PDB file of C-alpha atoms in Angstrom:
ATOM      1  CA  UNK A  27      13.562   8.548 -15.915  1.00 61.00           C
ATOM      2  CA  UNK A  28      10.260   6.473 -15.299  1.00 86.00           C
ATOM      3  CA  UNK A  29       7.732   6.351 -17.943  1.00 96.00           C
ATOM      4  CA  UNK A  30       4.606   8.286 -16.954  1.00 98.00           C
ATOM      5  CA  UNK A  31       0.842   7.716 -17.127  1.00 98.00           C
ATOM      6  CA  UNK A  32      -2.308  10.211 -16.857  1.00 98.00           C
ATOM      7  CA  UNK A  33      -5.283   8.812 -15.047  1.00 98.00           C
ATOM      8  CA  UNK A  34      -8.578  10.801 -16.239  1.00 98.00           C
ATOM      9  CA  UNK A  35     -10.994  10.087 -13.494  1.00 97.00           C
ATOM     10  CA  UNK A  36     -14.714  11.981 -13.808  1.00 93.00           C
ATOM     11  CA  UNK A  37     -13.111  14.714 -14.797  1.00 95.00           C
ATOM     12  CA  UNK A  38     -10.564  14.535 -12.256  1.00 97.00           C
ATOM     13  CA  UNK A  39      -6.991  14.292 -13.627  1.00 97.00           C
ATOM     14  CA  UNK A  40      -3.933  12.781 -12.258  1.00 97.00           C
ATOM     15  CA  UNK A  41      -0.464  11.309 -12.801  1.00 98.00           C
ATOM     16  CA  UNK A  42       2.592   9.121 -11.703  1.00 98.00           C
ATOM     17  CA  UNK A  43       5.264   7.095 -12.654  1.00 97.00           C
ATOM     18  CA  UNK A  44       6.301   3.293 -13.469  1.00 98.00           C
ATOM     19  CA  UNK A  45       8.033   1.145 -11.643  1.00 97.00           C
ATOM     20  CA  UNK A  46       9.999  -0.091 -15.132  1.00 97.00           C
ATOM     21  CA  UNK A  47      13.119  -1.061 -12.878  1.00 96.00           C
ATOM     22  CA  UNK A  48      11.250  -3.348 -10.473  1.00 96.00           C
ATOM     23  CA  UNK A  49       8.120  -4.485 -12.700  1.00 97.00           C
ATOM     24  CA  UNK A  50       9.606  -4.261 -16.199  1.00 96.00           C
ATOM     25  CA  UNK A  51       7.489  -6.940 -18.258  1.00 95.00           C
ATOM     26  CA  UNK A  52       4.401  -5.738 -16.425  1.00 96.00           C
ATOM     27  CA  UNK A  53       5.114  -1.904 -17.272  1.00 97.00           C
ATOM     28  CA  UNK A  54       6.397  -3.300 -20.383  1.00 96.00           C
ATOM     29  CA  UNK A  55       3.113  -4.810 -21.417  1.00 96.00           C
ATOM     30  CA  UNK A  56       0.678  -2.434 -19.388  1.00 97.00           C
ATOM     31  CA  UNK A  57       2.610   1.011 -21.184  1.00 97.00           C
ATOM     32  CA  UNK A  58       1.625  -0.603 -25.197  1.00 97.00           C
ATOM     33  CA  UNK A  59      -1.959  -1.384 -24.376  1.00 97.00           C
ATOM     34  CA  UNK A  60      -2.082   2.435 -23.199  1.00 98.00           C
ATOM     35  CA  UNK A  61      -4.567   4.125 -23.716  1.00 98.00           C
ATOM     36  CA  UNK A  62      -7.579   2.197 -21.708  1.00 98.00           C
ATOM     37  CA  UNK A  63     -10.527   3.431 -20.942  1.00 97.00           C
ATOM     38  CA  UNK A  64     -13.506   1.705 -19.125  1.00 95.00           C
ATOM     39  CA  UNK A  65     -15.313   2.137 -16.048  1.00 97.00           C
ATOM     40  CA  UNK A  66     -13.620   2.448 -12.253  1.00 97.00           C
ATOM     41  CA  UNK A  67     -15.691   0.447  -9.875  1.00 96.00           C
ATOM     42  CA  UNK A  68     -15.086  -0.016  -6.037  1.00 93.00           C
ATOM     43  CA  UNK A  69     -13.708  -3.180  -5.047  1.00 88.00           C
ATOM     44  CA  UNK A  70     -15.988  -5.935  -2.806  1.00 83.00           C
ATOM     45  CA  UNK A  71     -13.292  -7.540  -0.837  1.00 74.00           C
ATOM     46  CA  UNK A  72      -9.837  -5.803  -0.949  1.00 77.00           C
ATOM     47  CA  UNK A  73     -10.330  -2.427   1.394  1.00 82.00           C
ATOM     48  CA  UNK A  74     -10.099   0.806   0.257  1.00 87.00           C
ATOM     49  CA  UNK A  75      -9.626   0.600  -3.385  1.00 93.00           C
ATOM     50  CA  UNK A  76     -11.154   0.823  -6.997  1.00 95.00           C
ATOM     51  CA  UNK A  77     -10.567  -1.346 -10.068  1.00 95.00           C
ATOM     52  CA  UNK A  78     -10.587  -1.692 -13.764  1.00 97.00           C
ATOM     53  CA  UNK A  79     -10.475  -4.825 -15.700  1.00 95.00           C
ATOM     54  CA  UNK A  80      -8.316  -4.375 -18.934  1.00 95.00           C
ATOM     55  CA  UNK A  81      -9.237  -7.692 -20.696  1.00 93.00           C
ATOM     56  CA  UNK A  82      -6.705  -6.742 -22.915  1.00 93.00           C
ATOM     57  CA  UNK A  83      -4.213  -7.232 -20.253  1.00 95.00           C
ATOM     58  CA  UNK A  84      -5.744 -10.366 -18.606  1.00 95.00           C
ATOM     59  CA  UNK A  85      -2.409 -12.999 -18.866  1.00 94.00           C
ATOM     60  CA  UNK A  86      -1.545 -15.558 -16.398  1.00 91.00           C
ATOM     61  CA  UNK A  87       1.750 -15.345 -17.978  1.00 92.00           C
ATOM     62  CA  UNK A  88       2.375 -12.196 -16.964  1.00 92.00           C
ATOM     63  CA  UNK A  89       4.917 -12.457 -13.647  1.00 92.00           C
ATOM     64  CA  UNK A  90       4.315 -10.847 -10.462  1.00 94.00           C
ATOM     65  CA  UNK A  91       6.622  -8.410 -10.272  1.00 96.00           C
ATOM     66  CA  UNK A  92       7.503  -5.950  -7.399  1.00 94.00           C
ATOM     67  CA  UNK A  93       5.536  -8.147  -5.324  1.00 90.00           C
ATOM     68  CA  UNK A  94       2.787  -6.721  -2.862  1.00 88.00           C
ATOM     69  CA  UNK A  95      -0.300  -8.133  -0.840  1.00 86.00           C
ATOM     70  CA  UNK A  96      -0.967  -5.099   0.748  1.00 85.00           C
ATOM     71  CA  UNK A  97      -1.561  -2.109  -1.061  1.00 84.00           C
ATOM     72  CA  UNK A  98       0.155   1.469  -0.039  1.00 88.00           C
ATOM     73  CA  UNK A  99      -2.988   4.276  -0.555  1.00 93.00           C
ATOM     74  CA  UNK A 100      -1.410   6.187  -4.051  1.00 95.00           C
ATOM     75  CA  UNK A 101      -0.472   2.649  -5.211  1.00 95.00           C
ATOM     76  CA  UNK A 102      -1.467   1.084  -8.833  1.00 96.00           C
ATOM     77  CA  UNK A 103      -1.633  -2.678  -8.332  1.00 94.00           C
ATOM     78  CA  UNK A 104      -2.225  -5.348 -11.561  1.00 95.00           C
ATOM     79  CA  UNK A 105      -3.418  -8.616 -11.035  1.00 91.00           C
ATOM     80  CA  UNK A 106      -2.405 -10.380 -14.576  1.00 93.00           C
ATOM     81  CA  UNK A 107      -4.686 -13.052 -13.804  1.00 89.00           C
ATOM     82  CA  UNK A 108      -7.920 -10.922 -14.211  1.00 88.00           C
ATOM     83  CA  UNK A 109      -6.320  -8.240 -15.687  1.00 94.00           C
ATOM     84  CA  UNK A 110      -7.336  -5.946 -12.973  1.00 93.00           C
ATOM     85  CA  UNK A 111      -5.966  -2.635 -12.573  1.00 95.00           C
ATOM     86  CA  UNK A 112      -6.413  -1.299  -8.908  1.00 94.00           C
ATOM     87  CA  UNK A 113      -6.161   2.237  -7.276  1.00 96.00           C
ATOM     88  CA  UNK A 114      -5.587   2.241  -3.652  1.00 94.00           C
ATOM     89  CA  UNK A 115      -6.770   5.227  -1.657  1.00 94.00           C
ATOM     90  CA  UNK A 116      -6.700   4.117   1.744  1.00 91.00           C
ATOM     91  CA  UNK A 117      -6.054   0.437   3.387  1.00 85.00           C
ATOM     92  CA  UNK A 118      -6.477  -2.604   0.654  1.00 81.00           C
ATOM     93  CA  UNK A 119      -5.404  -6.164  -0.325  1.00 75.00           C
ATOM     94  CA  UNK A 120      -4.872  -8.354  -3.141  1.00 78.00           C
ATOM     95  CA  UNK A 121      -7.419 -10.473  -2.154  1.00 67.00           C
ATOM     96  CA  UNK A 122     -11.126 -11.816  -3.744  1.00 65.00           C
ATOM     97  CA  UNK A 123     -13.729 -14.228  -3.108  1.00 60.00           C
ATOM     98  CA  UNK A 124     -11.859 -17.173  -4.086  1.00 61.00           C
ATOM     99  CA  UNK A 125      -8.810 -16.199  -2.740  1.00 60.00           C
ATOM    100  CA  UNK A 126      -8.511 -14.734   0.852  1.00 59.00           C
ATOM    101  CA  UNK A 127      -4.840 -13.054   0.367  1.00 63.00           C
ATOM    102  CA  UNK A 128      -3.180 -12.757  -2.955  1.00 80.00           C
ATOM    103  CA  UNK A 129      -0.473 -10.846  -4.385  1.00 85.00           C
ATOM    104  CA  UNK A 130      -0.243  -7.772  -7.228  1.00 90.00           C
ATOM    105  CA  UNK A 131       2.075  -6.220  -9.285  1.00 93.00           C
ATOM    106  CA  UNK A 132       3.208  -2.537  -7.738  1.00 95.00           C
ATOM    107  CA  UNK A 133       2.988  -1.241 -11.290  1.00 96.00           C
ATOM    108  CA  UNK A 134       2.845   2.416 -10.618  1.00 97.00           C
ATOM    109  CA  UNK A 135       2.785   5.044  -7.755  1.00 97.00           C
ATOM    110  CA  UNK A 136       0.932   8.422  -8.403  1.00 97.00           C
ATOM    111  CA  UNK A 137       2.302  11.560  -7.405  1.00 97.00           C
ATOM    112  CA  UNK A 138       0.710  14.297  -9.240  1.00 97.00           C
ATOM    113  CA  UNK A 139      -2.768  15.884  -7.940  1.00 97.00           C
ATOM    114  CA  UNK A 140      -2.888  13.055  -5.433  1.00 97.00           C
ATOM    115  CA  UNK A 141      -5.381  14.049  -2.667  1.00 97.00           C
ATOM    116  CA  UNK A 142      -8.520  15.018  -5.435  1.00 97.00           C
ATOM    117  CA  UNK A 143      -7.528  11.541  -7.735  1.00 97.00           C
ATOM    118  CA  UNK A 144      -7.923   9.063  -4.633  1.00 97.00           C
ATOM    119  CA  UNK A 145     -11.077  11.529  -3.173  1.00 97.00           C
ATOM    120  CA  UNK A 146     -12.521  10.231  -6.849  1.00 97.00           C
ATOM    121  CA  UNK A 147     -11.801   6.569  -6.237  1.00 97.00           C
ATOM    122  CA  UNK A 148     -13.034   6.747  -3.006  1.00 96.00           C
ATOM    123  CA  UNK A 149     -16.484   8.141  -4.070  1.00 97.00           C
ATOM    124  CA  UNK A 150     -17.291   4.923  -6.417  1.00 96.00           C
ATOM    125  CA  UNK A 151     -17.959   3.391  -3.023  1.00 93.00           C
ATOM    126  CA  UNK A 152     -21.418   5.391  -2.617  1.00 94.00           C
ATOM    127  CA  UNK A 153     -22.214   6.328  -6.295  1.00 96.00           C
ATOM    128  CA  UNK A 154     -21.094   3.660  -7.950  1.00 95.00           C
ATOM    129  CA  UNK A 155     -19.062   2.575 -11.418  1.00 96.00           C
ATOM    130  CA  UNK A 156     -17.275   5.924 -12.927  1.00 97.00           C
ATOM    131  CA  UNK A 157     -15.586   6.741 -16.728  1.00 97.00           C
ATOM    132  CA  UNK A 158     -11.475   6.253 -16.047  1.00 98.00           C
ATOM    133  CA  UNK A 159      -8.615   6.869 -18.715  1.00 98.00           C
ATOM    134  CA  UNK A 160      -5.147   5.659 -18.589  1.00 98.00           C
ATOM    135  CA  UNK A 161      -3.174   6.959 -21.018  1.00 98.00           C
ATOM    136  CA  UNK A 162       0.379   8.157 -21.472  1.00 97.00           C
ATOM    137  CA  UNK A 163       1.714  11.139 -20.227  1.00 95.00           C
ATOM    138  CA  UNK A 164       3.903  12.926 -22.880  1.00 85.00           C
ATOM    139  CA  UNK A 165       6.960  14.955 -21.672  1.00 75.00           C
ATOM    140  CA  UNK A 166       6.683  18.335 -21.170  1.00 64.00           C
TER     141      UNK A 166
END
Protein backbone atom coordinates (compact mmCIF):
# COMPACT_ATOMS: atom_id res chain seq x y z
CA UNK A 1 0.00 0.00 0.00
CA UNK A 2 1.13 3.65 -1.01
CA UNK A 3 2.34 5.91 1.60
CA UNK A 4 -0.13 8.74 2.22
CA UNK A 5 0.08 12.52 2.71
CA UNK A 6 -2.50 15.21 4.22
CA UNK A 7 -2.53 18.53 2.47
CA UNK A 8 -3.94 21.32 5.01
CA UNK A 9 -4.97 24.07 2.71
CA UNK A 10 -6.80 27.37 4.52
CA UNK A 11 -8.47 25.25 6.45
CA UNK A 12 -9.36 23.01 3.77
CA UNK A 13 -8.10 19.42 4.24
CA UNK A 14 -7.21 16.80 1.82
CA UNK A 15 -5.33 13.59 0.99
CA UNK A 16 -3.72 11.06 -1.52
CA UNK A 17 -1.24 8.69 -2.15
CA UNK A 18 2.52 8.23 -3.49
CA UNK A 19 3.59 7.06 -6.39
CA UNK A 20 6.63 5.02 -4.34
CA UNK A 21 6.61 2.32 -7.26
CA UNK A 22 7.15 4.76 -10.13
CA UNK A 23 8.95 7.82 -8.28
CA UNK A 24 10.69 6.01 -5.42
CA UNK A 25 13.82 8.35 -4.63
CA UNK A 26 11.56 11.34 -5.10
CA UNK A 27 8.78 9.92 -2.61
CA UNK A 28 11.69 8.61 -0.85
CA UNK A 29 13.19 12.00 -0.17
CA UNK A 30 9.88 14.17 -0.33
CA UNK A 31 8.05 11.54 2.58
CA UNK A 32 11.38 12.41 5.38
CA UNK A 33 11.27 16.13 4.88
CA UNK A 34 7.40 15.72 5.77
CA UNK A 35 5.98 17.83 7.46
CA UNK A 36 6.30 21.29 5.28
CA UNK A 37 4.56 24.05 5.72
CA UNK A 38 4.81 27.43 3.80
CA UNK A 39 2.70 29.41 1.68
CA UNK A 40 0.66 28.04 -1.69
CA UNK A 41 0.95 30.62 -4.37
CA UNK A 42 -0.56 30.46 -7.97
CA UNK A 43 1.77 29.73 -10.61
CA UNK A 44 2.75 32.63 -13.50
CA UNK A 45 3.38 30.44 -16.42
CA UNK A 46 2.30 26.74 -16.03
CA UNK A 47 -1.83 26.87 -16.29
CA UNK A 48 -3.99 26.00 -13.77
CA UNK A 49 -1.90 25.24 -10.83
CA UNK A 50 -0.40 26.37 -7.38
CA UNK A 51 3.08 25.88 -5.92
CA UNK A 52 5.26 25.62 -2.93
CA UNK A 53 8.94 25.86 -2.84
CA UNK A 54 10.42 23.37 -0.21
CA UNK A 55 14.06 24.67 -0.18
CA UNK A 56 14.63 21.82 1.77
CA UNK A 57 13.94 19.70 -1.16
CA UNK A 58 15.62 21.88 -3.86
CA UNK A 59 18.33 19.03 -5.48
CA UNK A 60 19.34 18.83 -8.99
CA UNK A 61 20.29 15.42 -8.07
CA UNK A 62 17.15 14.37 -7.49
CA UNK A 63 15.92 12.22 -10.87
CA UNK A 64 12.86 12.83 -12.70
CA UNK A 65 10.91 10.17 -12.04
CA UNK A 66 7.43 9.16 -13.43
CA UNK A 67 8.05 11.65 -15.96
CA UNK A 68 5.30 14.33 -16.92
CA UNK A 69 5.17 17.78 -18.83
CA UNK A 70 1.71 18.07 -18.59
CA UNK A 71 0.02 17.99 -15.47
CA UNK A 72 -3.39 15.80 -14.86
CA UNK A 73 -5.83 18.36 -12.53
CA UNK A 74 -5.52 16.17 -8.85
CA UNK A 75 -1.82 15.74 -9.76
CA UNK A 76 1.27 16.65 -7.27
CA UNK A 77 4.21 17.49 -9.53
CA UNK A 78 8.08 18.23 -7.98
CA UNK A 79 10.49 19.99 -9.85
CA UNK A 80 13.90 18.97 -7.86
CA UNK A 81 15.57 21.73 -9.46
CA UNK A 82 13.64 24.51 -7.53
CA UNK A 83 12.26 22.36 -5.21
CA UNK A 84 8.81 23.21 -6.24
CA UNK A 85 5.92 21.35 -5.17
CA UNK A 86 2.86 21.90 -7.57
CA UNK A 87 -0.97 21.21 -7.27
CA UNK A 88 -2.77 20.97 -10.45
CA UNK A 89 -6.45 21.81 -10.50
CA UNK A 90 -7.24 22.24 -13.96
CA UNK A 91 -4.87 22.38 -17.28
CA UNK A 92 -0.92 23.05 -16.38
CA UNK A 93 2.73 22.51 -17.47
CA UNK A 94 6.09 22.10 -16.23
CA UNK A 95 7.14 25.04 -17.70
CA UNK A 96 8.73 28.76 -16.40
CA UNK A 97 10.21 31.78 -17.70
CA UNK A 98 13.41 30.35 -18.62
CA UNK A 99 12.19 27.32 -19.79
CA UNK A 100 9.14 27.10 -22.19
CA UNK A 101 8.31 23.17 -21.55
CA UNK A 102 9.92 21.19 -18.83
CA UNK A 103 9.28 18.08 -17.11
CA UNK A 104 8.14 17.08 -13.21
CA UNK A 105 8.09 14.36 -11.06
CA UNK A 106 4.27 12.77 -10.76
CA UNK A 107 4.95 12.44 -7.05
CA UNK A 108 1.47 12.03 -5.80
CA UNK A 109 -2.24 11.91 -6.94
CA UNK A 110 -4.98 13.10 -4.42
CA UNK A 111 -8.03 11.32 -3.95
CA UNK A 112 -9.59 12.26 -0.77
CA UNK A 113 -11.95 15.52 -0.53
CA UNK A 114 -10.83 16.35 -4.05
CA UNK A 115 -13.33 18.88 -5.51
CA UNK A 116 -13.06 21.55 -2.16
CA UNK A 117 -8.82 20.94 -2.07
CA UNK A 118 -8.32 22.03 -5.87
CA UNK A 119 -11.49 24.85 -5.39
CA UNK A 120 -8.64 26.15 -2.65
CA UNK A 121 -5.76 26.11 -5.10
CA UNK A 122 -7.68 27.59 -7.57
CA UNK A 123 -8.67 30.64 -5.41
CA UNK A 124 -4.80 31.76 -4.86
CA UNK A 125 -5.29 32.98 -8.40
CA UNK A 126 -7.55 36.08 -7.20
CA UNK A 127 -6.55 36.37 -3.46
CA UNK A 128 -3.31 35.56 -3.55
CA UNK A 129 -0.41 33.44 -1.45
CA UNK A 130 -2.33 30.98 1.20
CA UNK A 131 -0.92 28.84 4.57
CA UNK A 132 -0.44 24.95 3.08
CA UNK A 133 0.68 21.80 5.19
CA UNK A 134 1.99 18.61 3.92
CA UNK A 135 2.31 16.23 6.32
CA UNK A 136 1.87 12.50 6.71
CA UNK A 137 -1.18 10.80 6.90
CA UNK A 138 -1.13 8.11 9.69
CA UNK A 139 -3.18 4.88 9.16
CA UNK A 140 -6.35 4.63 10.44
Amino acid sequence: MSRRIKIQLDGVSGSGYLHEEAAPTTAARFWAALPIEGTLRHVRWSGDAGYILASELADESIPIEHAVSFYPPGSIAFRPEHGEIAFCYGQAQARDHMQPAGRASHLATLDRNVEALLEAVASTRRQGGKPIRIEREEAK
